[in-house]
mmCIF file of C-alpha atoms in Angstrom:
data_model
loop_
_atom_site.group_PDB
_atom_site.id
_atom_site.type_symbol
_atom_site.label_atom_id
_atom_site.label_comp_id
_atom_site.label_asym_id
_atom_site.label_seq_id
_atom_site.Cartn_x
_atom_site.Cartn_y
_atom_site.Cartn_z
ATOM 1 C CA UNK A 1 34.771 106.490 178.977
ATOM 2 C CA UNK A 2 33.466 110.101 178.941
ATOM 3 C CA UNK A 3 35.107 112.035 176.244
ATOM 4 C CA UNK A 4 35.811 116.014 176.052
ATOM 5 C CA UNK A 5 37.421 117.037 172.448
ATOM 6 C CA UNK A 6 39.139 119.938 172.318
ATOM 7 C CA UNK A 7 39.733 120.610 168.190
ATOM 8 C CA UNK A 8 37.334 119.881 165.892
ATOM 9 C CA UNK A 9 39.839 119.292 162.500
ATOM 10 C CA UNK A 10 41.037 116.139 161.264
ATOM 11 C CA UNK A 11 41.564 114.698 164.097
ATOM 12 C CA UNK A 12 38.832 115.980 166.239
ATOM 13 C CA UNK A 13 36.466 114.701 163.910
ATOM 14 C CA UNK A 14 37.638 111.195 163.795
ATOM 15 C CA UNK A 15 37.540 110.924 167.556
ATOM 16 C CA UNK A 16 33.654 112.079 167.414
ATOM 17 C CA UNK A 17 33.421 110.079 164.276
ATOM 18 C CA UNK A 18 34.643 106.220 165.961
ATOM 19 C CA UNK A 19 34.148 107.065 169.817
ATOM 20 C CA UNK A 20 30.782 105.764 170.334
ATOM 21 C CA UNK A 21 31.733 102.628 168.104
ATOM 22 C CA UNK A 22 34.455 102.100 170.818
ATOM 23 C CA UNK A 23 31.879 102.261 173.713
ATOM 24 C CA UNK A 24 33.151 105.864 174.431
ATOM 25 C CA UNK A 25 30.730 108.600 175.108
ATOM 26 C CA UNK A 26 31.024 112.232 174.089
ATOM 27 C CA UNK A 27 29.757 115.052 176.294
ATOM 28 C CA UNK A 28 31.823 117.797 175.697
ATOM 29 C CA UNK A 29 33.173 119.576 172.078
ATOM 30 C CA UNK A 30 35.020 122.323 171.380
ATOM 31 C CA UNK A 31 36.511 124.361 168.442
ATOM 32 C CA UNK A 32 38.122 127.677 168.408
ATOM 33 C CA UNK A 33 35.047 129.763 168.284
ATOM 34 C CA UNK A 34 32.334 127.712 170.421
ATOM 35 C CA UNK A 35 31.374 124.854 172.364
ATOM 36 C CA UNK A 36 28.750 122.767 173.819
ATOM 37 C CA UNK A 37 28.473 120.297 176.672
ATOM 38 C CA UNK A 38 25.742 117.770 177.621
ATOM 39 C CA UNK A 39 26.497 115.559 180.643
ATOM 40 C CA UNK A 40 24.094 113.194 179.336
ATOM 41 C CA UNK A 41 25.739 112.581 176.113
ATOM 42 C CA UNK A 42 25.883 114.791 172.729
ATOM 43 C CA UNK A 43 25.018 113.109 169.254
ATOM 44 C CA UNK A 44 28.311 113.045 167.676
ATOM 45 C CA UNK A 45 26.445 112.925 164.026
ATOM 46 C CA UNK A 46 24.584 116.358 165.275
ATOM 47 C CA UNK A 47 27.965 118.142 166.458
ATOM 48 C CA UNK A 48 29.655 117.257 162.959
ATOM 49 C CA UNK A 49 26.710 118.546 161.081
ATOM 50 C CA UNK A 50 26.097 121.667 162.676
ATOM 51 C CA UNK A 51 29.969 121.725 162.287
ATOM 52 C CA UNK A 52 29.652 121.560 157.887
ATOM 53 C CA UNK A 53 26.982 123.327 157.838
ATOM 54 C CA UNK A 54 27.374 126.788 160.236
ATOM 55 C CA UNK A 55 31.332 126.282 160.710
ATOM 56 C CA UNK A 56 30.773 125.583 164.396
ATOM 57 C CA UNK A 57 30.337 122.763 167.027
ATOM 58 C CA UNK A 58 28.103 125.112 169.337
ATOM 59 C CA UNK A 59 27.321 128.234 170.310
ATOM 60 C CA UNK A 60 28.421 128.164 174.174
ATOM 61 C CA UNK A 61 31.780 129.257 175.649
ATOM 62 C CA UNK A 62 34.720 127.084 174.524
ATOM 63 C CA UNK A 63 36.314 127.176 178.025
ATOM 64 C CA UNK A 64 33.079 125.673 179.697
ATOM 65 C CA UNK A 65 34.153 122.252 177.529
ATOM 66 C CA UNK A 66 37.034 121.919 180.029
ATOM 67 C CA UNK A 67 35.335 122.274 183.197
ATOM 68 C CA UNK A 68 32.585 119.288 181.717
ATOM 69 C CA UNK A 69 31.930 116.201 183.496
ATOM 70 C CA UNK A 70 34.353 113.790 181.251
ATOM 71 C CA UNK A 71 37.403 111.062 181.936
ATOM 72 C CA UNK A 72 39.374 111.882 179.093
ATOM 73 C CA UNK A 73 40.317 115.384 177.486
ATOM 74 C CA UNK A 74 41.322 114.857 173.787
ATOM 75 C CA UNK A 75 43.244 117.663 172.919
ATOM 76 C CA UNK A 76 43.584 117.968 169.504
ATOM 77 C CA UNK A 77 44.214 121.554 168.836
ATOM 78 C CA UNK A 78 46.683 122.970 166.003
ATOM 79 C CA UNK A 79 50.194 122.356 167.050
ATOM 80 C CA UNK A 80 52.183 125.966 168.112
ATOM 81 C CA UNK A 81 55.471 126.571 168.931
ATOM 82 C CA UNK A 82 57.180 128.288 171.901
ATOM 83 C CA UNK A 83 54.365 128.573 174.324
ATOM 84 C CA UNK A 84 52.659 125.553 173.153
ATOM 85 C CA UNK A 85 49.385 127.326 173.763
ATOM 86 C CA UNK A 86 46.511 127.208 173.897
ATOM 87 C CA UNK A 87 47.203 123.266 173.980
ATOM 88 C CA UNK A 88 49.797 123.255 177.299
ATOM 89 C CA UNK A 89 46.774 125.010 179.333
ATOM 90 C CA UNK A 90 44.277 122.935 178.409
ATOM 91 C CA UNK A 91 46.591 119.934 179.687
ATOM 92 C CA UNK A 92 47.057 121.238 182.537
ATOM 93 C CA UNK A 93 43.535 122.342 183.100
ATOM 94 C CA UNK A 94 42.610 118.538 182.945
ATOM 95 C CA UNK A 95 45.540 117.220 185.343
ATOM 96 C CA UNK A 96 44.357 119.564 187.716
ATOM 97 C CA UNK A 97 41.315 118.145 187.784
ATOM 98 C CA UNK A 98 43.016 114.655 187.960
ATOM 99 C CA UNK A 99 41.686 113.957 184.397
ATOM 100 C CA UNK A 100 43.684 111.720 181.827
ATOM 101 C CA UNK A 101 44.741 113.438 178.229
ATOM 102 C CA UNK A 102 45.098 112.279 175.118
ATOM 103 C CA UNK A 103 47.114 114.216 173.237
ATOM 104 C CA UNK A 104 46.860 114.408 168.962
ATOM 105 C CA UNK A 105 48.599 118.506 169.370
ATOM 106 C CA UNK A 106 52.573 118.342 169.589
ATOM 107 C CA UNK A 107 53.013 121.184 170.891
ATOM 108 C CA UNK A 108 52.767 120.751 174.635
ATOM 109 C CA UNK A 109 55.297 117.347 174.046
ATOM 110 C CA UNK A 110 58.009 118.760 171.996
ATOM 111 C CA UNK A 111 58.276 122.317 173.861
ATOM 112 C CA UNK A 112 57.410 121.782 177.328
ATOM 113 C CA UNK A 113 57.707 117.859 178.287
ATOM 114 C CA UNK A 114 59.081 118.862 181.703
ATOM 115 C CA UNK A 115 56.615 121.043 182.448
ATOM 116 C CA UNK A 116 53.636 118.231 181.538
ATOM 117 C CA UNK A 117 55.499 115.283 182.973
ATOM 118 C CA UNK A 118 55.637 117.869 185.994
ATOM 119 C CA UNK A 119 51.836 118.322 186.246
ATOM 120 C CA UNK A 120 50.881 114.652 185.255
ATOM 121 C CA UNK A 121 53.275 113.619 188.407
ATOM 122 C CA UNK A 122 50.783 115.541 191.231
ATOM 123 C CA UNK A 123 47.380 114.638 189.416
ATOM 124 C CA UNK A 124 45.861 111.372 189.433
ATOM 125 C CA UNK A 125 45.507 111.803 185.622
ATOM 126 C CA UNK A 126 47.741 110.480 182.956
ATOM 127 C CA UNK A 127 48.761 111.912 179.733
ATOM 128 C CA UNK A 128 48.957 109.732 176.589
ATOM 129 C CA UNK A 129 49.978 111.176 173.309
ATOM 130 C CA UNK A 130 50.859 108.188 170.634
ATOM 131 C CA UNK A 131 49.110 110.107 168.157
ATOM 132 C CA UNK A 132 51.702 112.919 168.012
ATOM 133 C CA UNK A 133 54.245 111.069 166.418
ATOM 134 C CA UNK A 134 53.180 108.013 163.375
ATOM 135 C CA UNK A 135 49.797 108.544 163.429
ATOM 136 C CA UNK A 136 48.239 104.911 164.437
ATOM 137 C CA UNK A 137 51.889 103.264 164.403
ATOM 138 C CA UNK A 138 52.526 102.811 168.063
ATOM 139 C CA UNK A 139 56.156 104.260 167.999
ATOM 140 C CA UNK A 140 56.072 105.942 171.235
ATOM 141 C CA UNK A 141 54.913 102.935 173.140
ATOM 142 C CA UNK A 142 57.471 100.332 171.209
ATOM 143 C CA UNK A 143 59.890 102.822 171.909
ATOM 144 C CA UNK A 144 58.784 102.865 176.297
ATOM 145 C CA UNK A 145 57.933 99.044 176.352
ATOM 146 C CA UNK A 146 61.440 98.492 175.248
ATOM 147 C CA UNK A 147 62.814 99.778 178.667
ATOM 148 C CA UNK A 148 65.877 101.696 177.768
ATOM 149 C CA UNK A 149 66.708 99.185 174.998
ATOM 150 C CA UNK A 150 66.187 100.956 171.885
ATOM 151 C CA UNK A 151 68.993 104.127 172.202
ATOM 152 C CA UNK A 152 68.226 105.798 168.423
ATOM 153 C CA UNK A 153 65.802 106.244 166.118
ATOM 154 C CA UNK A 154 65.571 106.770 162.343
ATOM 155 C CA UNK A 155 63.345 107.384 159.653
ATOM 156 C CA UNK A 156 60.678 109.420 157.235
ATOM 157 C CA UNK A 157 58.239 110.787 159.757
ATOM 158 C CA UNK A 158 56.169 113.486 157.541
ATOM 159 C CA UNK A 159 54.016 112.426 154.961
ATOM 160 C CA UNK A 160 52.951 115.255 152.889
ATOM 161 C CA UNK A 161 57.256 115.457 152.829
ATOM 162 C CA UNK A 162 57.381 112.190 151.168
ATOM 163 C CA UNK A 163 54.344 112.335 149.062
ATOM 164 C CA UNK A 164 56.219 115.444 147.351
ATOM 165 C CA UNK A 165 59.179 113.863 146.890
ATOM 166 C CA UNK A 166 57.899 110.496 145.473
ATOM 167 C CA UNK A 167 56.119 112.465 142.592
ATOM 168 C CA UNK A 168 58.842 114.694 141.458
ATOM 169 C CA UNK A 169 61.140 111.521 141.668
ATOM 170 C CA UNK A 170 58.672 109.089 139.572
ATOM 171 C CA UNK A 171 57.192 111.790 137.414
ATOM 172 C CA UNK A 172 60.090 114.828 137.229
ATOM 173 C CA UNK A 173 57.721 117.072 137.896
ATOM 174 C CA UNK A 174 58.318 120.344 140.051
ATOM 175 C CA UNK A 175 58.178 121.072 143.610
ATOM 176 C CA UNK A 176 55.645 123.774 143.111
ATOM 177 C CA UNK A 177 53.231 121.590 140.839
ATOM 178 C CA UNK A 178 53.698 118.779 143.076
ATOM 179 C CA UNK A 179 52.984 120.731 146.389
ATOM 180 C CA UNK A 180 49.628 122.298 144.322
ATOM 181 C CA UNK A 181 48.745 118.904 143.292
ATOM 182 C CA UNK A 182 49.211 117.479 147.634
ATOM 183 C CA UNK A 183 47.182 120.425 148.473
ATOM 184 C CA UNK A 184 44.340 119.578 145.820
ATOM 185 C CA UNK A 185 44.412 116.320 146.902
ATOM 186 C CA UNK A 186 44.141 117.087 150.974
ATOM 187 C CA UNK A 187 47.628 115.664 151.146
ATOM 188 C CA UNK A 188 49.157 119.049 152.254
ATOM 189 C CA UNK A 189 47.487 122.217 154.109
ATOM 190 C CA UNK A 190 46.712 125.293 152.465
ATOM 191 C CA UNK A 191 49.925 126.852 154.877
ATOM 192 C CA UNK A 192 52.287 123.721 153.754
ATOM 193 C CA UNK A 193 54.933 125.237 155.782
ATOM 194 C CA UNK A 194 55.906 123.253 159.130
ATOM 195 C CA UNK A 195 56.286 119.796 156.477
ATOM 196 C CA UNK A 196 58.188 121.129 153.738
ATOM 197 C CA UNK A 197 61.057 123.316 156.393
ATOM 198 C CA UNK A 198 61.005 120.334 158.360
ATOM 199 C CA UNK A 199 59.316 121.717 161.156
ATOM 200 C CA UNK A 200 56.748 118.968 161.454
ATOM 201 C CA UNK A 201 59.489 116.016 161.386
ATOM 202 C CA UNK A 202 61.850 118.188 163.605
ATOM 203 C CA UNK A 203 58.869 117.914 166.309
ATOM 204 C CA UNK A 204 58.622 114.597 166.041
ATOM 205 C CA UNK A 205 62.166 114.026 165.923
ATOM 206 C CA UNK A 206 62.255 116.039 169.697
ATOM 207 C CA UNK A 207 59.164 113.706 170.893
ATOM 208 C CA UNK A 208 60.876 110.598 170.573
ATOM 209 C CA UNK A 209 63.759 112.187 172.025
ATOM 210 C CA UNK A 210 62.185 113.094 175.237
ATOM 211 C CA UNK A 211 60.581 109.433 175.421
ATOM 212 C CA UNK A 212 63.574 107.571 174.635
ATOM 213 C CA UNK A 213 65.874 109.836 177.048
ATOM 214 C CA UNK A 214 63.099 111.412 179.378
ATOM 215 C CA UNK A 215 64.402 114.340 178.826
ATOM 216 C CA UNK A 216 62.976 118.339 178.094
ATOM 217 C CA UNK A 217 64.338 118.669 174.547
ATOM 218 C CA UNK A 218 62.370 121.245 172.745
ATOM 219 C CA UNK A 219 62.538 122.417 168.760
ATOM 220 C CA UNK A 220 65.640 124.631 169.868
ATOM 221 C CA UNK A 221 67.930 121.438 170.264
ATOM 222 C CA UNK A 222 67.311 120.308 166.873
ATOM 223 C CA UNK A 223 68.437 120.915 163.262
ATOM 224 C CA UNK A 224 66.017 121.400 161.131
ATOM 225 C CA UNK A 225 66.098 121.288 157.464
ATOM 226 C CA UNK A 226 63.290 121.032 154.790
ATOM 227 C CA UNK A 227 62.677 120.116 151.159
ATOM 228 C CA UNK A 228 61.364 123.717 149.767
ATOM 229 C CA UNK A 229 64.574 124.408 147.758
ATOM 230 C CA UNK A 230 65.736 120.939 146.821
ATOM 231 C CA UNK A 231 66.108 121.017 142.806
ATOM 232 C CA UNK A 232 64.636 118.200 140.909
ATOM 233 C CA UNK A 233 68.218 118.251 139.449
ATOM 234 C CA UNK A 234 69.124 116.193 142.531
ATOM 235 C CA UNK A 235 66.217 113.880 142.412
ATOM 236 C CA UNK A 236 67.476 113.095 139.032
ATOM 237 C CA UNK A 237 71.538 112.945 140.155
ATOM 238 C CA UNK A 238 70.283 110.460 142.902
ATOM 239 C CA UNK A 239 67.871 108.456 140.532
ATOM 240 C CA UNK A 240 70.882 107.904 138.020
ATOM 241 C CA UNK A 241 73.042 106.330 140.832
ATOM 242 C CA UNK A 242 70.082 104.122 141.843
ATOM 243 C CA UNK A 243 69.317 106.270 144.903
ATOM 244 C CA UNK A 244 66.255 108.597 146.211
ATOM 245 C CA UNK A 245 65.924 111.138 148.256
ATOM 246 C CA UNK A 246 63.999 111.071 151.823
ATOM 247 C CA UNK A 247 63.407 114.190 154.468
ATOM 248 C CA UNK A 248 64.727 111.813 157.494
ATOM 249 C CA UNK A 249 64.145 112.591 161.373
ATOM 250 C CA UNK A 250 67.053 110.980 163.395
ATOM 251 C CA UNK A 251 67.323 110.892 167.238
#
């Protein structure tokens, strides 16, 4: 397949990284301040290196990347609330085209499923967006191929939550060391914020909600609570009755 990326982070790297090792080939990349397209094919190892070494994929428009020649838009852009742009319009940008999306970016999932279930139902293009929720578990599509069968869902869906929490539990440390040591380590982002409130689960939480009930929940519906101000006290309460304490999502 023909690949345009759309966010050139973690994830957007990875993609450019393994998709000619999966007989996928990349012609269009963009990040937030450039782009560049080749209908023939870009070197994935040039884009990434020009990428380290200037702080951009390109130097062309980042909007032309949509309008490429490609099968598949991978939009992996920083997940943002509300809105859910720029991500939503770059979905629906591709489905108007009658191009499939992959989806990494939350956003357009978790604030406006109706509206993108809506699009992908008059384009010949599909949206697919596993990688929102577990990373390479395949939640979301245990959770459709059971048909209606599984009716609730439950468990620790943010890493950099539990990382936290597992070292001030083993080693009593602080939340503030711990969350400097995560951030040292890559574990957490320099802005740590939407996985220690809870935001970050909370989304996820709302994703599985609109697959297992195919319905338009959005962050609004849920509660949301984080780990920021939990004491180590109560690590150390729990530990003494044999317990621990976990940031859950529940559906």
């Amino acid at each position: 397949m023909r690949l345009a990326v759309v966010g050139c982070g973690d994830v957007g790297t990875s993609v450019l990284e393994l998709a000619g090792e999966h007989g996928n080939e990349v012609v269009a990349v963009a990040d937030s301040t450039g782009g560049v397209v080749d209908d023939g094919g870009l070197d994935a190892g040039d884009v990434l290196a020009r990428k380290r070494s200037r702080g951009v994929v390109g130097s062309g428009d980042p909007e032309a990347v949509l309008d490429a020649d490609y099968d598949v838009l991978v939009e992996a852009t920083p997940t943002t609330l509300g809105d859910a742009e720029p991500g939503f319009s770059n979905v629906r940008h591709a489905l108007q085209r009658d191009r499939h999306v992959v989806l990494a970016n939350k956003g357009p999932v978790a604030e406006r499923y109706d509206d993108v279930r809506t699009l992908e139902a008059d384009s010949a293009g599909t949206v697919l967006f596993e990688a929102t929720v577990g990373g390479a578990i395949p939640v979301l599509s245990t959770v459709a191929d059971r048909d209606g069968r599984v009716t609730a869902a439950r468990g620790v869906l943010n890493g950099t939550a539990n990382f936290i929490l597992s070292r001030m539990a083993a080693e009593g440390l602080g939340y503030e060391h711990v969350l400097a040591e995560a951030q040292d380590l890559g574990v957490a982002e320099a802005d740590p914020s939407f996985d220690v409130d809870g935001t970050d689960a909370a989304l996820k939480c709302v994703i599985l909600a609109n697959v297992l009930y195919n319905d338009g929940h959005t962050l609004a519906d849920a509660e949301v609570e984080g780990i920021a101000d939990l004491p180590g006290s109560a690590l150390e309460l729990a530990a003494e009755d044999g317990r621990t304490i976990r940031l859950i999502g529940e559906v």
